[in-house]
mmCIF file of N, CA and C in Angstrom:
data_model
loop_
_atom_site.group_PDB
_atom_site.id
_atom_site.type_symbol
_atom_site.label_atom_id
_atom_site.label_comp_id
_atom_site.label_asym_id
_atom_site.label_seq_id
_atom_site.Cartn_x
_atom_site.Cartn_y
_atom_site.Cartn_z
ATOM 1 N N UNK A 6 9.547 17.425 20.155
ATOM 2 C CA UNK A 6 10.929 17.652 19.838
ATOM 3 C C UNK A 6 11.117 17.731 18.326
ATOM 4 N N UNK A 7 10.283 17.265 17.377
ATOM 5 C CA UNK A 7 10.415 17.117 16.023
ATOM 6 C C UNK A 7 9.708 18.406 16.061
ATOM 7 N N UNK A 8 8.754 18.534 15.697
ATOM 8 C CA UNK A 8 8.576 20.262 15.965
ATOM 9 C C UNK A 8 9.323 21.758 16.190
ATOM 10 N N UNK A 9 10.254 21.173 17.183
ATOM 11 C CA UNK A 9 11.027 22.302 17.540
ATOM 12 C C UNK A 9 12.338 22.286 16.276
ATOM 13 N N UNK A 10 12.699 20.842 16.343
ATOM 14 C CA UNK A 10 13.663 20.771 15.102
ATOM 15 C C UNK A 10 13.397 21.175 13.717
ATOM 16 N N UNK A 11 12.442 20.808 13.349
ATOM 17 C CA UNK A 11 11.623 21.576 12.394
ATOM 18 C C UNK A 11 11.273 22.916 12.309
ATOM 19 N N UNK A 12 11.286 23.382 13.262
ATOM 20 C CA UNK A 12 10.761 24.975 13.161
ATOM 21 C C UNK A 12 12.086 26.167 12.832
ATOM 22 N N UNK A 13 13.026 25.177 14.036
ATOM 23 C CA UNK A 13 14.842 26.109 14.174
ATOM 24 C C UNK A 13 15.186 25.696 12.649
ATOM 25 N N UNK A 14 15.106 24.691 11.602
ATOM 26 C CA UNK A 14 15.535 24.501 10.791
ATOM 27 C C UNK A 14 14.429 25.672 9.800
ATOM 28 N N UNK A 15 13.588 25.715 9.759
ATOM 29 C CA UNK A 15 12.451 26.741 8.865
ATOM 30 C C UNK A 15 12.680 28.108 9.313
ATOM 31 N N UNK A 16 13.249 28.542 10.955
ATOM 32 C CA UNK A 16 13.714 29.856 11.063
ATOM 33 C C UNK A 16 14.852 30.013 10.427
ATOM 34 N N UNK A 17 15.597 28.936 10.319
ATOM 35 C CA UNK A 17 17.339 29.843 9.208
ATOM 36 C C UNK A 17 17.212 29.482 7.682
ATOM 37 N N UNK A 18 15.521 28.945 7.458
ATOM 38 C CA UNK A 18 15.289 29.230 5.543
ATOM 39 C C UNK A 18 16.403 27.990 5.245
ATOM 40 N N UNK A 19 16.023 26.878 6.077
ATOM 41 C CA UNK A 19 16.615 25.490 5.460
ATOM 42 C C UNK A 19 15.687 24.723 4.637
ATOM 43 N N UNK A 20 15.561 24.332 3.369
ATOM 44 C CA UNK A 20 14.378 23.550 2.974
ATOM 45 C C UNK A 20 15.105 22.241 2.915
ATOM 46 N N UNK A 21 13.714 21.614 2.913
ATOM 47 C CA UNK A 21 14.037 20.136 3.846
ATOM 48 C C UNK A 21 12.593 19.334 3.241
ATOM 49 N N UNK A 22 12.089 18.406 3.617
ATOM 50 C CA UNK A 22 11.132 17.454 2.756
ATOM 51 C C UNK A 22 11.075 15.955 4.078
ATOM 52 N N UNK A 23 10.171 15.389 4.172
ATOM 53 C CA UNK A 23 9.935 13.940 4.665
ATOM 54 C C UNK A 23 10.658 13.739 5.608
ATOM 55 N N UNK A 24 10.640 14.810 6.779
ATOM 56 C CA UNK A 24 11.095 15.357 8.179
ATOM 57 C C UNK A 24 10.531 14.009 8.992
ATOM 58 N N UNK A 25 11.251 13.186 9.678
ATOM 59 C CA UNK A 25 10.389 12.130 10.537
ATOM 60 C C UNK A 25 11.428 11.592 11.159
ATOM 61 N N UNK A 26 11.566 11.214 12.699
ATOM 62 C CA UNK A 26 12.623 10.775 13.423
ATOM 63 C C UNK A 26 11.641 9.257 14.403
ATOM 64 N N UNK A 27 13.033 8.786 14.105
ATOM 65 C CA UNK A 27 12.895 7.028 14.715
ATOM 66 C C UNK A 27 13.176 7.692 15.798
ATOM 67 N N UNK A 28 12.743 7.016 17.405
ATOM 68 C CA UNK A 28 12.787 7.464 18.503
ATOM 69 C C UNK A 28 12.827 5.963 19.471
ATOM 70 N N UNK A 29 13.964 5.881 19.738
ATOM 71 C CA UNK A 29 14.276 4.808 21.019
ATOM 72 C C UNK A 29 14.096 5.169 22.097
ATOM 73 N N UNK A 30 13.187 4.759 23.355
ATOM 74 C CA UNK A 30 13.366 4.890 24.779
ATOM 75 C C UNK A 30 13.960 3.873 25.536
ATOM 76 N N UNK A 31 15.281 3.864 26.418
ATOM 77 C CA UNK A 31 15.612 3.197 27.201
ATOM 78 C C UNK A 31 14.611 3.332 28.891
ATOM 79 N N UNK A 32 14.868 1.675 29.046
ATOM 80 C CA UNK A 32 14.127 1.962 30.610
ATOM 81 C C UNK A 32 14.971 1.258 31.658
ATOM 82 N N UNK A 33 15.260 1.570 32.699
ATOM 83 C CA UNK A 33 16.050 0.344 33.677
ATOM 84 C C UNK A 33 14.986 0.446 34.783
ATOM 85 N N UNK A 34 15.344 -0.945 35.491
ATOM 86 C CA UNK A 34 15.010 -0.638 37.089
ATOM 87 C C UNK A 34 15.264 0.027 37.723
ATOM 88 N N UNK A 35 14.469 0.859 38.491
ATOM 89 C CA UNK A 35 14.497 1.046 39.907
ATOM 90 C C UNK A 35 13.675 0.704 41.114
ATOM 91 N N UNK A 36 14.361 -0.239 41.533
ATOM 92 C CA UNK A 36 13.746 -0.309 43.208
ATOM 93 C C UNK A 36 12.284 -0.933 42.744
ATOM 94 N N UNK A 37 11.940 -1.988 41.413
ATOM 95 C CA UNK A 37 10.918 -2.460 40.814
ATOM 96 C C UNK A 37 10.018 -1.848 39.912
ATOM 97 N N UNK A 38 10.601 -0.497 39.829
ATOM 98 C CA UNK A 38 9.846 0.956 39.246
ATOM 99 C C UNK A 38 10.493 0.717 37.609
ATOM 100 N N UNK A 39 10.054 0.352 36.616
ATOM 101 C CA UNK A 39 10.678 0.795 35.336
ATOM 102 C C UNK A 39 10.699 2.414 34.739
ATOM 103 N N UNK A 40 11.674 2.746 35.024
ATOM 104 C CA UNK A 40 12.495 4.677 34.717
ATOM 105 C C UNK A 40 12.960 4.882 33.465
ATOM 106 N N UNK A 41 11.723 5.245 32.647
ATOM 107 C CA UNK A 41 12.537 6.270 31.125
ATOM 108 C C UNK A 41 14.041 6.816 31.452
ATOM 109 N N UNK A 42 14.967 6.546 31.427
ATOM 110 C CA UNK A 42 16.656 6.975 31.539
ATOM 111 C C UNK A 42 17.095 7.517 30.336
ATOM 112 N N UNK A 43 16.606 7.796 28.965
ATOM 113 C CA UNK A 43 17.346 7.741 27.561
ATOM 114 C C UNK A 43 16.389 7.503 26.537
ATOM 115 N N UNK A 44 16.191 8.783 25.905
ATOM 116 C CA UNK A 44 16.179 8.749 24.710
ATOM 117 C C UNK A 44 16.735 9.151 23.425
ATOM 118 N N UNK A 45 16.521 8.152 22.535
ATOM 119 C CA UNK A 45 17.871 8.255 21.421
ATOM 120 C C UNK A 45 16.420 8.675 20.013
ATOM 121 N N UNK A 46 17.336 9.699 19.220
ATOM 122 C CA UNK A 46 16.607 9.888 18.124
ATOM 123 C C UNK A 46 17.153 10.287 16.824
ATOM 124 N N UNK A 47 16.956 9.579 15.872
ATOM 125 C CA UNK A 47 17.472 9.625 14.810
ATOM 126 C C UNK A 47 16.579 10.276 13.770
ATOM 127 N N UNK A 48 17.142 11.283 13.292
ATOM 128 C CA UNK A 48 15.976 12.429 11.854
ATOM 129 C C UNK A 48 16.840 12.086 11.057
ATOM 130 N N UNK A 49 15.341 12.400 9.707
ATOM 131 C CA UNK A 49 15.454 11.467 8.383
ATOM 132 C C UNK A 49 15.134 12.599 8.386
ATOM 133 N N UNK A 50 15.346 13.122 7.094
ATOM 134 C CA UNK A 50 14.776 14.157 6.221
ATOM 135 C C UNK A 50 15.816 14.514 5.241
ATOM 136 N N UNK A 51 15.262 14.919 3.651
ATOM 137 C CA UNK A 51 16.171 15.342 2.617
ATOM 138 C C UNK A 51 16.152 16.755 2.613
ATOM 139 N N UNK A 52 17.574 16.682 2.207
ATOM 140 C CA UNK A 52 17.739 18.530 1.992
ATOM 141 C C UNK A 52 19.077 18.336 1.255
ATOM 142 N N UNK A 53 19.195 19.248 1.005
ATOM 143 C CA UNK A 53 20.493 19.958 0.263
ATOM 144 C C UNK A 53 22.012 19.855 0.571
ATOM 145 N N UNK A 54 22.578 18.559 0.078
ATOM 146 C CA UNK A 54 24.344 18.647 0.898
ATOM 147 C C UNK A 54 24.419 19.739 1.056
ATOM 148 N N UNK A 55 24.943 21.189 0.752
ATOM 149 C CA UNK A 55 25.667 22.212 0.753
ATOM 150 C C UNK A 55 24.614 22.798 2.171
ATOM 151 N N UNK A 56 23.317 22.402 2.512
ATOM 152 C CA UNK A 56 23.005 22.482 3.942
ATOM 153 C C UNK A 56 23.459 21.688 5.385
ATOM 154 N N UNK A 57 24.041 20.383 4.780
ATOM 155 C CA UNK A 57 24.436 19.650 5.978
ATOM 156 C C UNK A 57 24.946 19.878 7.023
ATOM 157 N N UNK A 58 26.072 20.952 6.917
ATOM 158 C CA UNK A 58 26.619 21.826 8.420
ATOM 159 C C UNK A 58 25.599 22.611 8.890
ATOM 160 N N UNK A 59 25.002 23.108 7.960
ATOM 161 C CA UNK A 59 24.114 23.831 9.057
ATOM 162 C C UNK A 59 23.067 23.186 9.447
ATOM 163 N N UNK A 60 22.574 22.211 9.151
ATOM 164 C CA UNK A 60 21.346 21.162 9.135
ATOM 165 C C UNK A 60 22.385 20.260 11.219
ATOM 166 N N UNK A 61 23.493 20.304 10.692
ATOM 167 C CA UNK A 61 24.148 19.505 11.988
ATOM 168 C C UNK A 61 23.925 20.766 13.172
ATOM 169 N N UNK A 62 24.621 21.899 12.855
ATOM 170 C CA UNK A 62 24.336 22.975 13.911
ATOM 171 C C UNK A 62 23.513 23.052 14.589
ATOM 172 N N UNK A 63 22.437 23.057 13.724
ATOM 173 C CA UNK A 63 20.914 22.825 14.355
ATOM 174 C C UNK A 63 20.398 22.399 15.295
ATOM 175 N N UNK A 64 20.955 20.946 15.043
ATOM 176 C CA UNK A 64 21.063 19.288 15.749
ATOM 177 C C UNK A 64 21.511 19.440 16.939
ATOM 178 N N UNK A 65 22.514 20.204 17.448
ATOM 179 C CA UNK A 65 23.543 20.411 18.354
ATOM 180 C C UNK A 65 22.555 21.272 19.570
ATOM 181 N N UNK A 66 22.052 22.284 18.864
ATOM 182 C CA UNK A 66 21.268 23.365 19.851
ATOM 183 C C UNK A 66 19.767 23.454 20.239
ATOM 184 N N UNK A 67 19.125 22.754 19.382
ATOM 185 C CA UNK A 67 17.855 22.696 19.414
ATOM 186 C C UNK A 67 16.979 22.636 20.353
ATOM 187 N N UNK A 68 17.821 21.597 21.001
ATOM 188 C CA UNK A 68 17.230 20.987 22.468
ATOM 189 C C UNK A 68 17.137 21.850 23.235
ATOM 190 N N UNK A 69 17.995 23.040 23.273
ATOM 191 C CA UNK A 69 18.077 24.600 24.553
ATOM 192 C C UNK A 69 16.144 25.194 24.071
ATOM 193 N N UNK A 70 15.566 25.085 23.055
ATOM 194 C CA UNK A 70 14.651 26.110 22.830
ATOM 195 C C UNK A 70 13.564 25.018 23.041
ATOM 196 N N UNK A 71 13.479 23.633 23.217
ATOM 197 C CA UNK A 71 12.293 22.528 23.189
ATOM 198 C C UNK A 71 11.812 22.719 24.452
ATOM 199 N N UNK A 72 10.493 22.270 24.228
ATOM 200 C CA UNK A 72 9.748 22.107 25.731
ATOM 201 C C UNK A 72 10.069 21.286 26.793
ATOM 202 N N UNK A 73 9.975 19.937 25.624
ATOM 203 C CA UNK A 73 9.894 18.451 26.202
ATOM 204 C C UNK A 73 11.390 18.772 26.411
ATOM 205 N N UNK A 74 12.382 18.666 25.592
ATOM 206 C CA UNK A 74 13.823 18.440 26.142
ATOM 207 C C UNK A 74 13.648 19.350 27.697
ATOM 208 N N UNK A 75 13.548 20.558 27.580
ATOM 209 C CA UNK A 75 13.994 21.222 28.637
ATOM 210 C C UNK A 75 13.542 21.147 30.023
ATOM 211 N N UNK A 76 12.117 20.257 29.718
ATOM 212 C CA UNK A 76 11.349 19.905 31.039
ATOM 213 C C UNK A 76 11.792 17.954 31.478
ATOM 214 N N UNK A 77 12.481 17.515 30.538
ATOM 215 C CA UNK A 77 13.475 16.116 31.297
ATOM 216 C C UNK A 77 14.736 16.920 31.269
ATOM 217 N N UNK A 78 14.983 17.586 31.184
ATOM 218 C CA UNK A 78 16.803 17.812 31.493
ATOM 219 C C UNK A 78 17.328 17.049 32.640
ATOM 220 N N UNK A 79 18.084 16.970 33.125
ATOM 221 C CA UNK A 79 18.427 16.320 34.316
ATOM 222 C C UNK A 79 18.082 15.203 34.633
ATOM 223 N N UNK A 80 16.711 14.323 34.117
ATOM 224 C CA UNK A 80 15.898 13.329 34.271
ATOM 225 C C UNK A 80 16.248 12.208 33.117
ATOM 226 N N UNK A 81 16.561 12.867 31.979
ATOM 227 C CA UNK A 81 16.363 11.706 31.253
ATOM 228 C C UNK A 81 17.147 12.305 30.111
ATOM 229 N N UNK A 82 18.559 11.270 29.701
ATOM 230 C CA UNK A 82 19.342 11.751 29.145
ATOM 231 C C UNK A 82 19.055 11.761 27.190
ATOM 232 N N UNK A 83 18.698 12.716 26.648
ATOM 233 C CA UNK A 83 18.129 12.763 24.858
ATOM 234 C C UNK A 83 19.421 12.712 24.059
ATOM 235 N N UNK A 84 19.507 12.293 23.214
ATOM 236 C CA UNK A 84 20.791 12.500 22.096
ATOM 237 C C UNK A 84 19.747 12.314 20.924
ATOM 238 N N UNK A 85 20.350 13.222 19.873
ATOM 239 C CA UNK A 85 20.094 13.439 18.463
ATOM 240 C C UNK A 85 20.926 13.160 17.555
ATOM 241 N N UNK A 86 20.517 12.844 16.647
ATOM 242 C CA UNK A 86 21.095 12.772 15.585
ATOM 243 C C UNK A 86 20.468 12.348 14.040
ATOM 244 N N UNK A 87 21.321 12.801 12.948
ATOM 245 C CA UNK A 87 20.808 12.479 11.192
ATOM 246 C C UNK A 87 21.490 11.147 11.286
ATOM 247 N N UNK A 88 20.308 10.986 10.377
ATOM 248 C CA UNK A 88 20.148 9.501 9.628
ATOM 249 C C UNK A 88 21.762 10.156 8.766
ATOM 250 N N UNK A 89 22.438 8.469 7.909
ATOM 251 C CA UNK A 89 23.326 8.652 6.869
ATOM 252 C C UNK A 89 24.119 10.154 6.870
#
């Protein structure tokens, strides 16, 4: 998923530097089974205020072109988001 975010951000000629996302997995029970339900991810990386809207845009769509997102869809709920 950092990959893909990285790449959609390098296809619209965003420069960017020390790209790296903290990544939380939630798990609950089921039926004694512990179930990945949620993952939360937060990207760090510097770039350019006057990029930040489009650096957020990004953020928003990314997940439609990822592997991993698109193969848990339905399974396991992802949210993104920038650091600060």
């Amino acid at each position: 998923m950092l990959g893909t975010f990285a790449g959609a951000l390098a296809a619209r000629q965003i420069s960017f530097t020390g790209l790296y996302a903290d990544t939380v997995g939630e798990v609950e029970e089921e039926g004694k089974v512990l179930v990945l339900k949620r993952i939360k991810q937060t990207f760090h990386l510097t770039a350019a205020e006057e990029d930040r809207e489009r650096i957020e845009r990004v953020l928003r769509v990314y997940a439609d072109s990822c592997p991993v997102a698109r193969s848990v869809r339905g399974s396991i709920e992802i949210t993104s988001e920038l650091a600060g």
